[in-house]
């Protein structure tokens, strides 16, 4: 804001600088209006008996007898109830020194005070660019496409940007270089006396090491550049000389351990199966006594039958023939598993 000998009063900015409001009731006040916009100036609390509002001794607004102004330009309007003067479609030549003279009913002056009005072009748009450099630092440039006397202010993650985050530049400059590792949401705010606008960018420089259509890419780029990779092998802010041998060694060691465990399980199962086949098999004999009808045989009242364990070797079974004429004791042999 320009230096002033008096009190500078500009109150607020509306709709990107298209309308401003100013309190001109104090002497030597300064007001700022947007080019092609409008400004509302409060000249007084209530309408006096008479007043003139002049620019360089040229009367622009004149009122008498406590009534609405009898003389006023087409772009001007005055509200007697609150003493507000509105100027529309501001032009460069509206800038200058204005004087308010208040009269008594006898024509003598009660008050004479001055006001400076400055017309500035508002900032309507901002261009923000981000560029990743060789070691991961980021060059950020913020520029107003229009507007008079723009001023710049930076914030990172909703907090004011600190000098400790900068590799070069100033927090009030429109171009800065951020240190490697600085990340988050960066906002550039641009303002002047009649407007304010801001634009933001998401910081995301990563090292990309991949091929794109057969061409090797190996440098720091914004994260969205990953889409260029055929088969991305990028790393997040890492150096291309990373050594992956420890990782591969760990994977191979794990596979070797799993292979040894599998072989041990298979050998144990085979050994267990072989032991079962070698176990002794028990065979019981079913002994029956048959009385042949053609011969009378005296049988003891108590016949004791003894069962024994019979061992068989792995040989084919043989069929034993018995004589029909003799009383025979035969056995049915069952092989148990």
XYZ file of C-alpha atoms in Angstrom:
337
model
C 0.000 0.000 0.000
C 1.264 3.461 -0.828
C 2.558 5.732 1.910
C 0.160 8.309 3.235
C 0.358 11.318 5.537
C -3.127 10.723 6.893
C -5.345 7.803 7.746
C -5.739 5.150 5.085
C -9.106 3.470 5.194
C -10.139 0.836 2.770
C -12.471 -1.657 4.327
C -13.048 -4.757 2.244
C -12.911 -6.346 -1.185
C -15.868 -8.055 -2.827
C -15.999 -10.463 -5.759
C -12.322 -10.404 -6.711
C -12.060 -6.621 -6.568
C -15.134 -5.668 -8.624
C -16.518 -3.592 -5.749
C -14.883 -1.889 -2.790
C -16.071 0.201 0.112
C -14.259 3.070 1.793
C -14.813 5.331 4.791
C -14.126 8.897 3.703
C -15.357 10.709 6.824
C -11.796 11.392 8.039
C -9.531 14.005 6.582
C -6.806 12.865 4.182
C -8.349 9.402 3.785
C -7.177 7.172 0.948
C -9.548 4.958 -1.010
C -8.912 2.337 -3.696
C -11.336 1.433 -6.452
C -11.211 -1.400 -9.030
C -10.842 -0.470 -12.667
C -14.174 -1.010 -14.481
C -15.730 -1.805 -11.107
C -17.401 0.373 -8.501
C -16.698 1.952 -5.148
C -18.936 3.109 -2.294
C -17.590 6.006 -0.224
C -19.187 7.087 3.028
C -18.899 10.868 3.019
C -20.987 11.765 6.109
C -23.355 10.333 8.740
C -26.360 12.467 7.705
C -26.977 15.015 5.018
C -26.178 18.613 6.108
C -27.927 21.773 4.937
C -25.622 21.921 1.944
C -22.390 20.444 0.556
C -20.168 20.289 -2.506
C -17.988 17.363 -3.549
C -15.258 18.595 -5.838
C -12.325 17.210 -7.785
C -9.547 19.708 -8.328
C -11.979 22.636 -7.857
C -14.548 21.134 -10.239
C -17.902 20.559 -8.515
C -19.159 17.035 -9.180
C -21.918 16.743 -6.562
C -23.907 19.710 -5.113
C -26.815 19.623 -2.605
C -28.725 22.374 -0.757
C -31.515 22.716 1.829
C -30.892 19.187 3.151
C -32.277 17.636 -0.035
C -30.897 15.232 -2.606
C -28.128 16.605 -4.815
C -29.236 18.944 -7.567
C -26.114 18.192 -9.541
C -24.495 14.755 -9.900
C -22.753 12.900 -12.811
C -24.459 9.941 -14.476
C -22.050 7.342 -13.009
C -22.579 8.746 -9.486
C -25.407 8.134 -7.019
C -25.964 9.515 -3.495
C -28.098 8.169 -0.613
C -29.113 11.056 1.761
C -30.179 8.732 4.621
C -26.650 7.394 5.231
C -24.400 9.795 3.311
C -23.128 7.087 0.895
C -21.722 8.096 -2.506
C -21.412 5.367 -5.152
C -19.300 5.597 -8.317
C -19.769 2.954 -11.030
C -17.672 1.917 -14.032
C -14.492 3.357 -12.572
C -11.899 4.708 -14.987
C -8.236 5.561 -14.669
C -8.938 9.286 -14.710
C -11.186 8.905 -11.645
C -7.983 8.767 -9.610
C -7.139 12.030 -7.926
C -7.755 14.350 -4.950
C -11.340 15.047 -3.896
C -12.629 17.708 -1.469
C -15.862 17.710 0.560
C -17.111 21.167 1.654
C -20.064 21.349 4.085
C -22.083 24.599 4.427
C -24.381 26.184 7.008
C -27.707 27.571 5.935
C -26.142 31.037 5.784
C -23.558 29.842 3.267
C -20.519 29.704 5.549
C -18.300 26.604 5.538
C -18.522 24.186 8.466
C -15.988 21.590 7.261
C -13.496 21.084 4.480
C -11.783 17.732 4.130
C -9.849 15.951 1.364
C -9.732 12.366 0.077
C -7.361 10.574 -2.303
C -8.848 8.050 -4.690
C -6.668 5.476 -6.506
C -7.981 3.296 -9.313
C -6.212 -0.067 -9.770
C -6.742 -2.984 -12.106
C -7.777 -6.034 -10.038
C -5.984 -9.374 -10.198
C -8.387 -11.751 -11.936
C -6.198 -14.781 -12.635
C -2.968 -16.412 -11.472
C -0.618 -18.809 -13.264
C 1.122 -21.347 -11.007
C 3.802 -23.772 -12.222
C 5.908 -26.441 -10.509
C 9.141 -27.955 -11.810
C 11.187 -30.802 -10.264
C 14.943 -30.315 -10.393
C 17.959 -32.666 -10.449
C 18.141 -33.665 -6.775
C 14.446 -33.419 -5.929
C 14.185 -29.702 -5.170
C 11.125 -27.940 -6.607
C 10.976 -24.624 -8.446
C 7.577 -22.943 -8.014
C 6.555 -19.893 -9.998
C 3.413 -17.837 -9.323
C 2.492 -14.896 -11.550
C -0.532 -12.638 -11.935
C -1.786 -12.444 -15.505
C -3.192 -8.966 -14.882
C -3.664 -6.469 -12.074
C -1.688 -3.511 -10.720
C 1.018 -3.846 -8.049
C 0.430 -7.518 -7.121
C 1.749 -8.762 -3.790
C 2.552 -12.440 -3.129
C 2.120 -14.621 -0.080
C 2.761 -18.391 0.314
C 1.330 -20.998 2.652
C 2.137 -24.703 3.048
C -0.442 -27.113 4.476
C -2.558 -24.182 5.713
C 0.370 -22.572 7.541
C 2.627 -19.686 6.455
C 5.613 -20.887 4.435
C 8.853 -20.639 6.420
C 12.284 -19.545 5.201
C 13.610 -22.902 6.448
C 11.564 -24.605 3.692
C 13.286 -22.589 0.980
C 16.455 -23.414 -0.891
C 16.359 -19.998 -2.542
C 13.987 -17.067 -2.897
C 11.788 -15.237 -0.408
C 8.344 -15.965 1.060
C 7.214 -12.676 -0.511
C 8.639 -13.402 -3.981
C 6.621 -14.786 -6.861
C 9.245 -17.489 -7.580
C 10.723 -19.805 -4.956
C 12.759 -23.027 -4.780
C 11.750 -25.554 -2.133
C 14.161 -27.977 -0.504
C 14.102 -31.689 -1.289
C 11.512 -33.497 0.789
C 9.117 -30.559 1.219
C 5.644 -31.850 0.343
C 1.979 -31.084 0.816
C -0.450 -28.446 -0.415
C 1.222 -25.200 -1.441
C -0.968 -22.089 -1.913
C 0.056 -18.891 -3.672
C -2.055 -15.839 -2.742
C -1.898 -12.744 -4.937
C -3.482 -9.471 -3.893
C -3.448 -5.753 -4.398
C -5.489 -2.960 -2.883
C -8.708 -3.886 -4.695
C -8.564 -7.680 -5.131
C -7.250 -10.968 -3.858
C -7.022 -14.363 -5.544
C -5.176 -17.593 -4.810
C -4.168 -20.831 -6.491
C -2.829 -24.078 -5.072
C -0.645 -26.966 -6.175
C 0.045 -30.376 -4.649
C 3.793 -30.898 -4.233
C 4.793 -34.412 -5.324
C 8.257 -34.781 -6.830
C 9.335 -38.451 -7.087
C 12.249 -40.183 -8.788
C 11.019 -42.132 -11.827
C 13.157 -44.891 -13.326
C 11.281 -46.658 -16.129
C 10.889 -46.971 -19.871
C 8.354 -45.088 -21.960
C 7.805 -46.427 -25.478
C 11.240 -48.015 -25.278
C 12.962 -44.832 -24.033
C 14.598 -44.857 -20.601
C 13.356 -42.234 -18.134
C 15.515 -41.742 -15.057
C 14.956 -38.408 -13.294
C 12.855 -36.446 -10.797
C 9.374 -35.640 -12.081
C 5.922 -34.787 -10.696
C 4.082 -37.863 -9.483
C 1.470 -37.692 -12.245
C 4.263 -38.355 -14.771
C 4.159 -42.037 -13.747
C 1.519 -42.581 -16.423
C 4.276 -42.244 -19.043
C 5.908 -45.479 -17.870
C 5.304 -48.721 -19.747
C 6.170 -50.741 -16.656
C 6.925 -48.256 -13.863
C 9.745 -49.052 -11.488
C 9.780 -45.679 -9.784
C 10.581 -45.023 -6.171
C 9.321 -42.294 -3.883
C 12.110 -39.763 -3.607
C 14.822 -42.427 -3.856
C 18.112 -42.610 -5.713
C 18.535 -44.934 -8.723
C 21.610 -46.573 -7.137
C 19.461 -48.455 -4.607
C 20.759 -51.994 -4.017
C 18.093 -54.684 -4.298
C 20.472 -57.616 -3.644
C 19.537 -57.947 0.086
C 15.871 -58.239 -0.865
C 16.536 -60.910 -3.509
C 18.802 -62.805 -1.084
C 16.056 -62.847 1.528
C 13.520 -64.208 -0.986
C 15.896 -66.970 -2.153
C 16.690 -67.949 1.459
C 12.998 -68.246 2.242
C 12.436 -70.451 -0.828
C 15.370 -72.703 0.150
C 13.999 -73.161 3.675
C 10.561 -74.074 2.303
C 12.162 -76.587 -0.090
C 14.098 -78.304 2.728
C 10.970 -78.505 4.878
C 9.056 -80.077 1.963
C 11.776 -82.716 1.390
C 11.817 -83.604 5.084
C 8.049 -84.103 5.112
C 8.160 -86.331 2.013
C 10.965 -88.521 3.428
C 9.119 -88.952 6.717
C 5.938 -90.029 4.948
C 7.837 -92.607 2.850
C 9.579 -94.021 5.925
C 6.307 -94.319 7.808
C 4.652 -96.150 4.907
C 7.548 -98.621 4.588
C 7.385 -99.413 8.328
C 3.693 -100.238 8.121
C 4.262 -102.722 5.278
C 7.035 -104.452 7.239
C 4.924 -105.041 10.346
C 4.080 -108.603 11.210
C 0.667 -109.756 10.134
C -1.430 -111.950 12.388
C -3.452 -114.815 10.863
C -5.982 -116.784 12.840
C -6.936 -120.340 11.973
C -10.567 -121.429 11.981
C -10.473 -125.063 13.048
C -13.504 -127.263 12.520
C -14.147 -130.953 13.287
C -16.069 -132.811 10.658
C -17.750 -136.179 11.305
C -17.935 -138.342 8.247
C -21.183 -140.199 8.014
C -19.621 -143.475 6.732
C -17.395 -144.002 9.772
C -18.057 -143.901 13.457
C -15.539 -141.871 15.326
C -15.491 -141.458 19.002
C -15.016 -137.916 19.921
C -13.793 -136.763 23.197
C -16.318 -134.831 25.143
C -13.928 -132.019 25.630
C -12.048 -130.942 22.633
C -9.490 -128.346 23.196
C -8.638 -126.170 20.297
C -5.579 -124.003 20.451
C -5.259 -120.974 18.317
C -1.917 -119.817 17.346
C -0.306 -117.117 15.433
C 0.683 -118.200 11.978
C 3.271 -116.236 10.055
C 3.234 -116.175 6.358
C 5.896 -115.020 3.973
C 5.148 -113.337 0.723
C 4.522 -116.538 -1.307
C 1.582 -117.725 -3.413
C -1.018 -119.744 -1.605
C -1.125 -123.514 -2.141
C -4.190 -125.689 -2.251
C -4.037 -128.786 0.013
C -6.153 -131.749 -0.991
C -7.659 -134.016 1.627
C -8.633 -137.632 1.397
C -12.349 -138.217 1.307
C -12.226 -141.478 3.251
C -10.504 -140.066 6.353
C -11.823 -137.776 8.994
C -9.966 -134.531 8.438
C -9.303 -131.450 10.378
C -8.857 -128.526 8.066
C -8.306 -124.864 8.465
C -9.559 -121.845 6.629
C -6.831 -119.347 6.642
C -7.568 -115.631 6.470
C -4.859 -113.160 5.925
C -5.321 -110.047 7.910
C -4.211 -106.658 6.846
